Amino acid sequence: MADKAGNKLKQLLTAFWHKRRNRLEKKDAFHKILYVLLTLLSLFMLIPLVFIFTNSLKPYQELFIVPPRLYVENPSFSNFQELFLLSSNSAVPVTRYLFNSVTVTLLTVIGVVIVSALCAYPLSKHQFPGHKVLFAAILLTLMFAPETVGIPRYLVVSKLGIMNTYFGHMLPALAAPVSVFLMKQFVDQVPNELLEAARMDGAREFTVFYKIVIPTIMPAVATVAILTFQAAWGNVETSRLFMQDESMKTFPFFLGTITSGMANSVARQGAAAAAALILFLPNFLFFLFYQRKVIATMAHSGIK
C-alpha cells in the first residue's frame, strides 16, 4: 500500500516537473524572440545616428548618391576643413559662434537650475498665502504656444537693454515652468521632519536648501539640466530676434545660414553635414551619460 502511494506521489511530482519545465521552455523561447525583436528595433533606431556620423565624413561625390548610402567608402575630414575655412576671411569665424553657443548654454543651464530650484522650494515647503494659485498659474503657462509670448519677450529684452549680450540669450529661458514642476514634485517628497530637525540644530534656511534639499533632488536637477541643455544648445530664436551684432550669434544660427541664399543645392553641403554633427554630438553625449536620471525623475514625479 505504501509502495503504491509512493509511486503515485512520484508520478505526480514527475508530471508537475514536466509541466513546469515546459512552461519555462515556452517562457524562455518567448523571451528569446522578444530579445531578438528588441535588438532589431534598436538597430533600426540607430540608423539616423549612424547616418549623421557617416554623412559628415562623406566626400562630395558620395553625398549626392541616390539612393543615399548609410556607409561611407572613402572617409575624409574635408567637410570639417571646409567648415572652419568657410568664414576664415569673414569678420566672425566659426570658433566665435561655437564659443557663444558654449557660453550661452552653460549660463542658461546654471541659471535655469538655480531659478527653478529657488522657485520650487518655497512653493513646496513654505505654505505662504496664495502658493497654490501661484503654482497653478505657473502650470497654466504650459498651455501657451511660444509664438504668443514672442512680442512681450522682445519688448522685455529691448526695454532692459540687454540686446547683443549674453543675458539676452539667457533671460528668456529662465522662465521654465516644466523645470519648476519637476523640481517641486521631488521637493514634495523631502520629509518635513528632516527640515525641521535641521532648523532646530541651528541651520539657516539657505543651509537647509543647499545642504539637504538640493542633494535630495539631484535626479530632478540632472533632468532639468539635460532638458535645458538640449533647448539652449539648439536655440536660434534669441540670435534671430535679439542679436543684431553678428559676433553675438550662436552656432545653430550659423548652421542655418551655411546653405541659405545659395544658387544651387550642392554648395556647402559638406560643411553643413559637418556642422550638423558638431551640433548633434554634445546633445547625444550629455543625454547618454545622464539618461538614468531622466528615467528616475519621470518615475518619481508622477509622469508615466
Short mmCIF file of C-alpha atoms in Angstrom, two decimals:
data_model
loop_
_atom_site.label_atom_id
_atom_site.label_comp_id
_atom_site.label_asym_id
_atom_site.label_seq_id
_atom_site.Cartn_x
_atom_site.Cartn_y
_atom_site.Cartn_z
CA MET A 1 0.00 0.00 0.00
CA ALA A 2 2.83 2.30 0.91
CA ASP A 3 4.62 1.43 -2.33
CA LYS A 4 1.52 2.36 -4.35
CA ALA A 5 1.20 5.69 -2.55
CA GLY A 6 4.90 6.35 -3.10
CA ASN A 7 4.65 5.54 -6.79
CA LYS A 8 1.56 7.76 -7.10
CA LEU A 9 3.35 10.66 -5.42
CA LYS A 10 6.37 10.11 -7.64
CA GLN A 11 4.17 10.19 -10.75
CA LEU A 12 2.51 13.39 -9.60
CA LEU A 13 5.85 15.05 -8.93
CA THR A 14 7.19 13.93 -12.29
CA ALA A 15 4.13 15.26 -14.10
CA PHE A 16 4.38 18.56 -12.24
CA TRP A 17 8.07 18.86 -13.08
CA HIS A 18 7.40 18.18 -16.79
CA LYS A 19 4.67 20.83 -16.87
CA ARG A 20 6.90 23.28 -15.08
CA ARG A 21 9.79 22.61 -17.46
CA ASN A 22 7.54 23.01 -20.50
CA ARG A 23 6.32 26.35 -19.18
CA LEU A 24 9.87 27.51 -18.56
CA GLU A 25 10.91 26.41 -22.03
CA LYS A 26 7.98 28.28 -23.58
CA LYS A 27 8.79 31.34 -21.46
CA ASP A 28 12.46 31.19 -22.44
CA ALA A 29 11.51 30.85 -26.10
CA PHE A 30 9.22 33.91 -25.79
CA HIS A 31 12.00 35.90 -24.10
CA LYS A 32 14.47 34.94 -26.81
CA ILE A 33 12.07 36.06 -29.54
CA LEU A 34 11.39 39.27 -27.62
CA TYR A 35 15.11 39.99 -27.26
CA VAL A 36 15.66 39.45 -30.97
CA LEU A 37 12.79 41.80 -31.86
CA LEU A 38 14.01 44.49 -29.45
CA THR A 39 17.55 44.16 -30.80
CA LEU A 40 16.32 44.62 -34.35
CA LEU A 41 14.23 47.62 -33.27
CA SER A 42 17.26 49.14 -31.53
CA LEU A 43 19.39 48.71 -34.63
CA PHE A 44 16.66 50.33 -36.71
CA MET A 45 16.52 53.32 -34.35
CA LEU A 46 20.29 53.71 -34.58
CA ILE A 47 20.14 54.30 -38.33
CA PRO A 48 19.67 58.12 -38.09
CA LEU A 49 22.58 58.37 -35.64
CA VAL A 50 24.87 56.34 -37.88
CA PHE A 51 23.79 58.39 -40.88
CA ILE A 52 24.72 61.68 -39.16
CA PHE A 53 28.20 60.38 -38.38
CA THR A 54 28.87 58.85 -41.80
CA ASN A 55 27.36 61.79 -43.68
CA SER A 56 29.84 64.19 -42.10
CA LEU A 57 32.73 62.05 -43.39
CA LYS A 58 31.48 61.65 -46.96
CA PRO A 59 33.25 63.49 -49.78
CA TYR A 60 31.06 65.38 -52.24
CA GLN A 61 30.89 62.53 -54.74
CA GLU A 62 29.23 60.36 -52.06
CA LEU A 63 26.96 63.00 -50.53
CA PHE A 64 24.64 63.10 -53.53
CA ILE A 65 24.41 59.39 -54.40
CA VAL A 66 20.80 58.31 -54.99
CA PRO A 67 19.60 56.37 -53.09
CA PRO A 68 21.68 57.60 -50.11
CA ARG A 69 24.09 55.14 -48.58
CA LEU A 70 24.34 54.51 -44.86
CA TYR A 71 28.07 53.81 -45.07
CA VAL A 72 30.98 55.82 -46.42
CA GLU A 73 33.51 54.32 -48.83
CA ASN A 74 36.23 56.98 -48.68
CA PRO A 75 36.01 58.75 -45.30
CA SER A 76 37.51 62.22 -45.25
CA PHE A 77 37.73 65.21 -42.91
CA SER A 78 37.48 67.64 -45.80
CA ASN A 79 33.98 68.69 -44.70
CA PHE A 80 35.31 69.86 -41.35
CA GLN A 81 38.14 71.70 -43.07
CA GLU A 82 35.64 73.40 -45.35
CA LEU A 83 33.51 74.36 -42.34
CA PHE A 84 36.35 76.07 -40.47
CA LEU A 85 37.75 77.67 -43.61
CA LEU A 86 34.31 78.91 -44.60
CA SER A 87 34.48 82.05 -42.51
CA SER A 88 38.24 82.46 -42.31
CA ASN A 89 38.02 85.54 -44.50
CA SER A 90 34.97 86.98 -42.74
CA ALA A 91 34.80 89.13 -39.64
CA VAL A 92 33.28 86.37 -37.49
CA PRO A 93 34.96 82.92 -37.56
CA VAL A 94 33.20 79.64 -36.81
CA THR A 95 35.01 79.36 -33.49
CA ARG A 96 33.28 82.55 -32.30
CA TYR A 97 29.86 81.02 -32.96
CA LEU A 98 30.92 77.88 -31.09
CA PHE A 99 32.23 79.94 -28.17
CA ASN A 100 28.95 81.83 -27.98
CA SER A 101 26.94 78.61 -28.00
CA VAL A 102 29.03 77.03 -25.25
CA THR A 103 28.90 80.16 -23.08
CA VAL A 104 25.18 80.74 -23.57
CA THR A 105 24.34 77.09 -22.92
CA LEU A 106 26.36 76.89 -19.70
CA LEU A 107 24.93 80.15 -18.37
CA THR A 108 21.40 79.08 -19.27
CA VAL A 109 21.70 75.65 -17.65
CA ILE A 110 23.10 77.11 -14.43
CA GLY A 111 20.52 79.90 -14.38
CA VAL A 112 17.51 77.66 -15.03
CA VAL A 113 18.57 75.11 -12.40
CA ILE A 114 19.07 77.80 -9.74
CA VAL A 115 15.91 79.77 -10.52
CA SER A 116 13.72 76.66 -10.78
CA ALA A 117 15.04 75.22 -7.52
CA LEU A 118 14.58 78.52 -5.70
CA CYS A 119 11.03 78.68 -7.03
CA ALA A 120 10.11 75.05 -6.29
CA TYR A 121 11.37 75.04 -2.69
CA PRO A 122 9.11 77.76 -1.24
CA LEU A 123 6.14 76.54 -3.29
CA SER A 124 6.55 73.10 -1.72
CA LYS A 125 7.75 73.71 1.83
CA HIS A 126 6.54 77.22 2.70
CA GLN A 127 2.77 77.44 2.86
CA PHE A 128 2.53 81.17 2.18
CA PRO A 129 -0.83 82.68 1.17
CA GLY A 130 -1.59 82.06 -2.49
CA HIS A 131 1.10 79.46 -3.10
CA LYS A 132 -1.41 77.09 -4.74
CA VAL A 133 -2.70 79.84 -7.02
CA LEU A 134 0.85 80.79 -7.97
CA PHE A 135 1.75 77.18 -8.78
CA ALA A 136 -1.43 76.81 -10.82
CA ALA A 137 -0.53 79.95 -12.76
CA ILE A 138 2.92 78.53 -13.48
CA LEU A 139 1.37 75.32 -14.81
CA LEU A 140 -1.13 77.35 -16.83
CA THR A 141 1.75 78.90 -18.80
CA LEU A 142 2.41 75.45 -20.28
CA MET A 143 -0.72 75.91 -22.38
CA PHE A 144 0.64 78.95 -24.22
CA ALA A 145 2.38 78.44 -27.54
CA PRO A 146 5.84 80.04 -27.77
CA GLU A 147 4.62 82.35 -30.55
CA THR A 148 2.11 84.02 -28.21
CA VAL A 149 4.86 85.37 -25.94
CA GLY A 150 7.24 86.38 -28.73
CA ILE A 151 6.30 90.05 -28.79
CA PRO A 152 6.18 90.53 -24.98
CA ARG A 153 9.52 88.75 -24.69
CA TYR A 154 11.05 91.01 -27.31
CA LEU A 155 9.73 94.12 -25.54
CA VAL A 156 11.14 92.97 -22.19
CA VAL A 157 14.58 92.25 -23.62
CA SER A 158 14.55 95.55 -25.51
CA LYS A 159 13.44 97.64 -22.51
CA LEU A 160 16.06 96.06 -20.27
CA GLY A 161 18.76 96.98 -22.78
CA ILE A 162 20.30 93.52 -22.94
CA MET A 163 20.21 93.01 -26.70
CA ASN A 164 23.53 91.90 -28.16
CA THR A 165 24.57 90.50 -24.77
CA TYR A 166 24.73 87.01 -23.29
CA PHE A 167 21.95 87.96 -20.89
CA GLY A 168 19.71 88.49 -23.92
CA HIS A 169 20.28 84.84 -24.80
CA MET A 170 19.83 83.59 -21.25
CA LEU A 171 16.98 85.66 -19.76
CA PRO A 172 14.09 84.34 -21.94
CA ALA A 173 14.92 80.78 -20.90
CA LEU A 174 14.87 81.39 -17.15
CA ALA A 175 11.07 81.14 -17.01
CA ALA A 176 10.83 77.34 -17.23
CA PRO A 177 7.52 76.01 -15.85
CA VAL A 178 8.36 72.39 -16.69
CA SER A 179 11.55 72.63 -14.64
CA VAL A 180 9.69 74.16 -11.70
CA PHE A 181 7.07 71.38 -11.85
CA LEU A 182 9.66 68.58 -11.91
CA MET A 183 11.64 70.03 -9.02
CA LYS A 184 8.55 70.72 -6.92
CA GLN A 185 7.43 67.10 -7.29
CA PHE A 186 10.77 66.00 -5.86
CA VAL A 187 10.86 68.61 -3.09
CA ASP A 188 7.40 67.43 -2.00
CA GLN A 189 8.96 64.06 -1.16
CA VAL A 190 11.55 65.53 1.21
CA PRO A 191 10.28 64.85 4.79
CA ASN A 192 9.28 67.99 6.64
CA GLU A 193 10.62 66.41 9.84
CA LEU A 194 14.10 66.33 8.32
CA LEU A 195 13.99 70.03 7.52
CA GLU A 196 12.61 70.89 10.96
CA ALA A 197 15.35 68.87 12.64
CA ALA A 198 17.97 70.81 10.68
CA ARG A 199 16.39 74.11 11.70
CA MET A 200 16.32 73.04 15.36
CA ASP A 201 20.05 72.28 15.10
CA GLY A 202 20.62 75.89 14.06
CA ALA A 203 20.72 75.56 10.28
CA ARG A 204 19.61 78.63 8.41
CA GLU A 205 17.16 78.48 5.54
CA PHE A 206 19.86 78.69 2.89
CA THR A 207 21.81 75.89 4.61
CA VAL A 208 18.69 73.69 4.67
CA PHE A 209 18.11 74.39 0.99
CA TYR A 210 21.73 73.89 -0.09
CA LYS A 211 22.80 71.01 2.18
CA ILE A 212 19.59 68.96 2.39
CA VAL A 213 17.09 69.81 -0.34
CA ILE A 214 19.47 70.08 -3.31
CA PRO A 215 21.32 66.76 -2.66
CA THR A 216 17.95 65.02 -2.25
CA ILE A 217 16.53 66.24 -5.56
CA MET A 218 19.66 65.65 -7.63
CA PRO A 219 17.83 63.40 -10.16
CA ALA A 220 15.45 66.28 -10.88
CA VAL A 221 18.37 68.72 -11.09
CA ALA A 222 20.12 66.47 -13.62
CA THR A 223 16.93 66.12 -15.69
CA VAL A 224 16.34 69.87 -15.73
CA ALA A 225 19.96 70.38 -16.76
CA ILE A 226 19.59 67.91 -19.65
CA LEU A 227 16.34 69.40 -20.93
CA THR A 228 17.70 72.94 -20.63
CA PHE A 229 20.95 71.98 -22.34
CA GLN A 230 19.11 70.49 -25.31
CA ALA A 231 16.86 73.53 -25.66
CA ALA A 232 19.64 76.11 -25.23
CA TRP A 233 22.20 74.35 -27.44
CA GLY A 234 19.85 74.21 -30.42
CA ASN A 235 18.11 77.55 -29.89
CA VAL A 236 18.15 80.03 -32.80
CA GLU A 237 15.33 82.33 -31.66
CA THR A 238 17.45 84.62 -29.49
CA SER A 239 20.10 85.01 -32.18
CA ARG A 240 17.50 85.83 -34.80
CA LEU A 241 15.40 88.25 -32.71
CA PHE A 242 17.66 89.82 -30.10
CA MET A 243 21.16 89.82 -31.63
CA GLN A 244 21.92 92.33 -34.37
CA ASP A 245 25.67 92.01 -33.79
CA GLU A 246 26.91 89.02 -35.80
CA SER A 247 29.63 88.28 -33.25
CA MET A 248 26.97 87.56 -30.59
CA LYS A 249 25.06 84.93 -32.56
CA THR A 250 25.31 81.22 -31.86
CA PHE A 251 26.38 78.16 -33.80
CA PRO A 252 22.85 76.84 -34.60
CA PHE A 253 22.06 80.17 -36.25
CA PHE A 254 25.28 79.93 -38.26
CA LEU A 255 24.33 76.41 -39.34
CA GLY A 256 21.07 77.74 -40.76
CA THR A 257 22.95 80.33 -42.82
CA ILE A 258 25.52 77.98 -44.37
CA THR A 259 23.40 76.91 -47.32
CA SER A 260 20.82 79.70 -47.35
CA GLY A 261 20.95 82.01 -50.34
CA MET A 262 22.99 79.59 -52.43
CA ALA A 263 22.30 79.49 -56.15
CA ASN A 264 22.32 75.68 -56.12
CA SER A 265 21.73 72.86 -53.62
CA VAL A 266 25.27 71.46 -53.83
CA ALA A 267 27.48 74.23 -52.46
CA ARG A 268 28.49 73.93 -48.81
CA GLN A 269 26.55 70.72 -48.21
CA GLY A 270 29.70 69.08 -46.88
CA ALA A 271 30.24 71.90 -44.40
CA ALA A 272 26.58 71.68 -43.40
CA ALA A 273 26.94 67.94 -42.74
CA ALA A 274 29.99 68.55 -40.54
CA ALA A 275 28.21 71.36 -38.68
CA ALA A 276 25.18 69.13 -38.10
CA LEU A 277 27.40 66.53 -36.43
CA ILE A 278 29.03 69.16 -34.20
CA LEU A 279 25.60 70.43 -33.21
CA PHE A 280 24.26 66.93 -32.52
CA LEU A 281 27.21 65.36 -30.68
CA PRO A 282 27.08 67.35 -27.38
CA ASN A 283 23.36 66.68 -27.01
CA PHE A 284 23.90 62.98 -27.65
CA LEU A 285 26.77 62.61 -25.18
CA PHE A 286 25.10 64.72 -22.49
CA PHE A 287 21.92 62.66 -22.62
CA LEU A 288 23.81 59.37 -22.90
CA PHE A 289 25.60 59.91 -19.59
CA TYR A 290 22.54 61.15 -17.66
CA GLN A 291 19.63 59.22 -19.17
CA ARG A 292 19.10 57.23 -15.94
CA LYS A 293 18.48 60.47 -14.09
CA VAL A 294 15.71 61.35 -16.55
CA ILE A 295 14.02 57.97 -16.08
CA ALA A 296 14.28 58.24 -12.28
CA THR A 297 12.79 61.74 -12.35
CA MET A 298 9.84 60.74 -14.50
CA ALA A 299 9.16 57.71 -12.27
CA HIS A 300 9.12 59.78 -9.07
CA SER A 301 7.29 62.83 -10.39
CA GLY A 302 4.10 61.04 -11.38
CA ILE A 303 4.75 61.20 -15.16
CA LYS A 304 4.37 57.74 -16.67
#
